[in-house]
Tab-separated table of C-alpha atoms in Angstrom:
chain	number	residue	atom	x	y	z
A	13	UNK	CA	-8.617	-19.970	5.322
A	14	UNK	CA	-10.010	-16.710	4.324
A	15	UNK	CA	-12.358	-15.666	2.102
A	16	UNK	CA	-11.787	-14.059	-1.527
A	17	UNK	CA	-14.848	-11.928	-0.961
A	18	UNK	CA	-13.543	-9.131	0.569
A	19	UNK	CA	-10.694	-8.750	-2.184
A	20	UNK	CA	-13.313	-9.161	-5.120
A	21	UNK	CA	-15.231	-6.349	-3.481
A	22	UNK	CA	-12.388	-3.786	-3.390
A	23	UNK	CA	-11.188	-5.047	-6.749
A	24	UNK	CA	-14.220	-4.329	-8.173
A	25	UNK	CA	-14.399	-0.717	-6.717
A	26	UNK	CA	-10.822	0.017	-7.254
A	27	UNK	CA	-11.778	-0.947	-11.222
A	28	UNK	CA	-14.988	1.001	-11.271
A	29	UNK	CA	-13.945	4.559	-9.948
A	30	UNK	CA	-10.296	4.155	-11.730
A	31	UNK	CA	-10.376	7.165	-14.436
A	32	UNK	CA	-8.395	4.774	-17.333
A	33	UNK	CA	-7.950	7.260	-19.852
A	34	UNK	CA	-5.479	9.527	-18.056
A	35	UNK	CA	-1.794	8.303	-16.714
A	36	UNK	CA	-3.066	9.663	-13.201
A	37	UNK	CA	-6.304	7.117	-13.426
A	38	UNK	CA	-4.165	4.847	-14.821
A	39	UNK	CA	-1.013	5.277	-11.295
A	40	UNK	CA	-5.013	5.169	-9.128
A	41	UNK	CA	-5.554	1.958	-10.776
A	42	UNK	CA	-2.091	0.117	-9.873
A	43	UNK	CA	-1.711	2.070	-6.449
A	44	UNK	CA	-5.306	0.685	-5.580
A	45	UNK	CA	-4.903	-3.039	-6.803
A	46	UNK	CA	-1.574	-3.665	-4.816
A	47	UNK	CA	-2.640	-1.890	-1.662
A	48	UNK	CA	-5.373	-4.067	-1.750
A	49	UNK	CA	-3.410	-7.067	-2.772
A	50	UNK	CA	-0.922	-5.882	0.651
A	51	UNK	CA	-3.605	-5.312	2.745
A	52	UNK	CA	-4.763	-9.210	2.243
A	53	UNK	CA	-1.025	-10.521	2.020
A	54	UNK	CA	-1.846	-13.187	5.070
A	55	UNK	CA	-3.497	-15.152	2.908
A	56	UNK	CA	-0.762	-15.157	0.056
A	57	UNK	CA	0.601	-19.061	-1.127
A	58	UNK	CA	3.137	-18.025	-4.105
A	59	UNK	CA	3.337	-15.220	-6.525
A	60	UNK	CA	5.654	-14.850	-10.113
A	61	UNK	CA	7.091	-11.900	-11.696
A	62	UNK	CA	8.565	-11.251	-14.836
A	63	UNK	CA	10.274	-8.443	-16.538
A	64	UNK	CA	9.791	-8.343	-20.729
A	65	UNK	CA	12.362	-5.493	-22.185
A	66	UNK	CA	11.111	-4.056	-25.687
A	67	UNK	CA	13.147	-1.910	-27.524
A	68	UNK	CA	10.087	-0.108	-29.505
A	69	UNK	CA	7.076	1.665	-27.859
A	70	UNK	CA	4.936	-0.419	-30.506
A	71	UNK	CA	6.342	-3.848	-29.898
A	72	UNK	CA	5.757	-3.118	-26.124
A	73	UNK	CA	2.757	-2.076	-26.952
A	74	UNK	CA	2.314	-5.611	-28.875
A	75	UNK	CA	3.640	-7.397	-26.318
A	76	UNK	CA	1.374	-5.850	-23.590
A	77	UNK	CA	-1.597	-6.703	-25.723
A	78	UNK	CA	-1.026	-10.063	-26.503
A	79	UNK	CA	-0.062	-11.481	-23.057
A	80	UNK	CA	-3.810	-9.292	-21.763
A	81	UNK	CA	-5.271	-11.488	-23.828
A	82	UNK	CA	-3.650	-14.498	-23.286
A	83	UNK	CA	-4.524	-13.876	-19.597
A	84	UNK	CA	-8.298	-12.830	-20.472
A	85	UNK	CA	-8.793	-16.101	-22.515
A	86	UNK	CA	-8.111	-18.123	-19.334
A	87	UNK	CA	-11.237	-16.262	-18.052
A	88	UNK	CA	-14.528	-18.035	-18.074
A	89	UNK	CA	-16.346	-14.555	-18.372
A	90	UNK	CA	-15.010	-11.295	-17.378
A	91	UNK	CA	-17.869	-9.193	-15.573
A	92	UNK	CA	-16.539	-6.005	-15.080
A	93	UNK	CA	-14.477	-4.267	-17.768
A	94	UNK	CA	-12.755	-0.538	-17.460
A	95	UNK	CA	-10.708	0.149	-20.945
A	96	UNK	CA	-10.017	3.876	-21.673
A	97	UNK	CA	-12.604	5.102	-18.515
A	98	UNK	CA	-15.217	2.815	-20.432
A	99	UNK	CA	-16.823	0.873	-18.326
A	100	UNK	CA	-19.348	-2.213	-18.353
A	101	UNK	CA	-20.657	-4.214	-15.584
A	102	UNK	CA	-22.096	-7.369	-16.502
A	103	UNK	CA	-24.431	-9.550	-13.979
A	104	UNK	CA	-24.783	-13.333	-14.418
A	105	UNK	CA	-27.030	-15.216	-12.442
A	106	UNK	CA	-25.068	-17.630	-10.335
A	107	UNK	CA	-26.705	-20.129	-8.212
A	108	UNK	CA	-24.984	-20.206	-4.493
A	109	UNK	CA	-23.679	-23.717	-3.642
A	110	UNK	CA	-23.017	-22.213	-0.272
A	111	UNK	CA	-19.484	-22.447	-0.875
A	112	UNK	CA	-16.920	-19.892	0.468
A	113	UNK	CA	-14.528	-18.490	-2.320
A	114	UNK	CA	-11.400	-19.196	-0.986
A	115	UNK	CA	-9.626	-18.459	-4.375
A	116	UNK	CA	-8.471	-15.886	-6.353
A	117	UNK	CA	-6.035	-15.747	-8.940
A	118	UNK	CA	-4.868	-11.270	-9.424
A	119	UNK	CA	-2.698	-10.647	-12.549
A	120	UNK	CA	-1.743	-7.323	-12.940
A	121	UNK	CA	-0.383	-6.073	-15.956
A	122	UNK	CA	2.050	-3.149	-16.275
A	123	UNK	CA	3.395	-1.025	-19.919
A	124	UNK	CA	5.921	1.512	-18.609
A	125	UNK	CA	8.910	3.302	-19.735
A	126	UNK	CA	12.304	2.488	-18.586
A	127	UNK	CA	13.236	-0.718	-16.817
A	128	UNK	CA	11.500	-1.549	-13.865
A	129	UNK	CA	13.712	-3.408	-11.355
A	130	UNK	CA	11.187	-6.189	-9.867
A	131	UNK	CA	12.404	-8.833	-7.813
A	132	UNK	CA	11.864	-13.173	-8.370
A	133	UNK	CA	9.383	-14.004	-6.336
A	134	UNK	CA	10.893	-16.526	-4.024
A	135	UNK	CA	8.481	-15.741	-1.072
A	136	UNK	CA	6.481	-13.308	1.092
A	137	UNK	CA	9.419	-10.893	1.571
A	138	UNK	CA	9.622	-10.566	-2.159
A	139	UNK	CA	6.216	-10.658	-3.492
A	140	UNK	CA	5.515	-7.585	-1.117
A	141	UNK	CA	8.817	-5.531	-2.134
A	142	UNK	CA	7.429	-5.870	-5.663
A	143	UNK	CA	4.039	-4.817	-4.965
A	144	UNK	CA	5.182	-1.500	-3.171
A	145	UNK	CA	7.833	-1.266	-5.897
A	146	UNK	CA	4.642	-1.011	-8.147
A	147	UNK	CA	2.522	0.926	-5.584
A	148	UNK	CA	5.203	3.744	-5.729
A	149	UNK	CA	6.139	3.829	-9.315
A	150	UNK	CA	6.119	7.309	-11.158
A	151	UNK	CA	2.814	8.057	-13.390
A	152	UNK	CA	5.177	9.904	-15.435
A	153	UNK	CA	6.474	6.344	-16.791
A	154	UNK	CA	3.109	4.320	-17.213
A	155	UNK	CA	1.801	3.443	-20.566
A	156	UNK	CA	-0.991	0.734	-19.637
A	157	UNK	CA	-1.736	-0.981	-16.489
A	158	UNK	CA	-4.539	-4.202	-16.532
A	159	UNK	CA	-5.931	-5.760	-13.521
A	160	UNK	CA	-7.269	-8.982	-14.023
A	161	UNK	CA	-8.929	-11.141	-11.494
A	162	UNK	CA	-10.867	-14.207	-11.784
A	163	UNK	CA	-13.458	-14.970	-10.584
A	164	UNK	CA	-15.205	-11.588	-10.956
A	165	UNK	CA	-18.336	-12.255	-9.122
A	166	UNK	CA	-19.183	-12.763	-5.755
A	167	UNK	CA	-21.693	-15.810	-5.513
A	168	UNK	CA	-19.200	-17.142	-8.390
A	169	UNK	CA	-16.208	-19.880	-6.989
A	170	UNK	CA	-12.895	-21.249	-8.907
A	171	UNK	CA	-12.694	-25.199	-7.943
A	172	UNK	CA	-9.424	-26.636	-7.390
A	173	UNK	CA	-9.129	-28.075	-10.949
A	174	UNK	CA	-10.310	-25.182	-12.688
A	175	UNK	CA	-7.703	-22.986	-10.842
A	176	UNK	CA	-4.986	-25.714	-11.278
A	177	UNK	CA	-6.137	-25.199	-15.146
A	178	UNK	CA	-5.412	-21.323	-14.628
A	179	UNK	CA	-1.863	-20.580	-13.258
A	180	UNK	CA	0.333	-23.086	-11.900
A	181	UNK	CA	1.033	-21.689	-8.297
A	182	UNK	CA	-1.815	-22.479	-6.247
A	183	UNK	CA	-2.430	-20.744	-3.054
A	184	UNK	CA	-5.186	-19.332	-1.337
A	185	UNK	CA	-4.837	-16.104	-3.194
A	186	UNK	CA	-2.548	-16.948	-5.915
A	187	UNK	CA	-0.721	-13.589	-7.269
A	188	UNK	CA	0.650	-13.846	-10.806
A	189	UNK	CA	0.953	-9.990	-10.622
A	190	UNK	CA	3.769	-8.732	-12.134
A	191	UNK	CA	4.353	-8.792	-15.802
A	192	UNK	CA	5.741	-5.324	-16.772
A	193	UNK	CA	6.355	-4.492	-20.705
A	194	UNK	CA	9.372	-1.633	-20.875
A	195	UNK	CA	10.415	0.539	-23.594
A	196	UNK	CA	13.275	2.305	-23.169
């Protein structure tokens, strides 16, 4: 079984040299994070998608903020943070139990305008149509895009029960990546 490592690492600089106050940071962000996700794709388990249609910029808006949080609060800590190009990068001491991380749970979260046509996720086939669905969507249509990973640090692991705790697909890298909030 691989290693979560490698994906942390290119996560983390994906997150740090992602501009996220401009639409074209914003299109860097989600074309980084799910070229990265396909690039490790031999380690995938499961994945979910799911499509929420607002009718009002500011209810998608809503929407988009309350399920980020929702996500965030399943988070033990969150270590590296890049909101409107601010960035912070928090270290923790971690002691190394010599463990390899061999999970990771990716949620990426995507505010855009107009419907975006992403498939169930039913298996390999369609969890990688819907990340180069999201690799090649138009800038023009993004509002907000969050990638969330936990955990965030290197020396840090998720046990079995703890990630159990977090989403309900397990996997080696278990992909909840696709939650997209639409206005019309």
């Amino acid at each position: 079984m691989g290693s979560a490592v490698s994906l942390q690492r290119e996560l983390d600089r994906i997150c740090e040299s992602s501009d996220t106050s401009s639409r074209e940071g914003l299109s860097y962000l989600l074309r980084g994070a799910t070229s990265a996700l396909l690039k490790h794709q031999q380690y995938w388990i499961s994945g979910h998608s799911s499509v929420i249609t607002s009718y009002s910029p500011e209810r998608a808006e809503e929407q988009f903020d309350e399920l980020s949080t929702a996500e965030r609060n399943k988070f033990d800590d969150e270590t590296l943070v890049n909101v409107n190009n601010h960035k912070i990068k928090i270290t923790m001491e971690t002691i190394a139990t010599g463990t390899i991380n061999e999970y990771i749970v990716v949620t990426i979260l995507v505010e855009a305008m107009r419907k975006i046509l992403i498939p169930v996720i039913n298996g390999n086939e369609d969890l990688t149509q819907a990340l180069e669905l999201l690799k090649s969507f138009p800038k023009a249509r993004i509002n907000a895009v969050e990638v969330l990973w936990t955990p965030q640090q290197e020396n840090d692991t998720l046990p079995e029960e703890e990630r159990d705790g977090r989403v309900a697909i397990l996997g080696a890298y278990a992909f909840n990546p696709l939650r997209c909030f639409l206005t019309p």
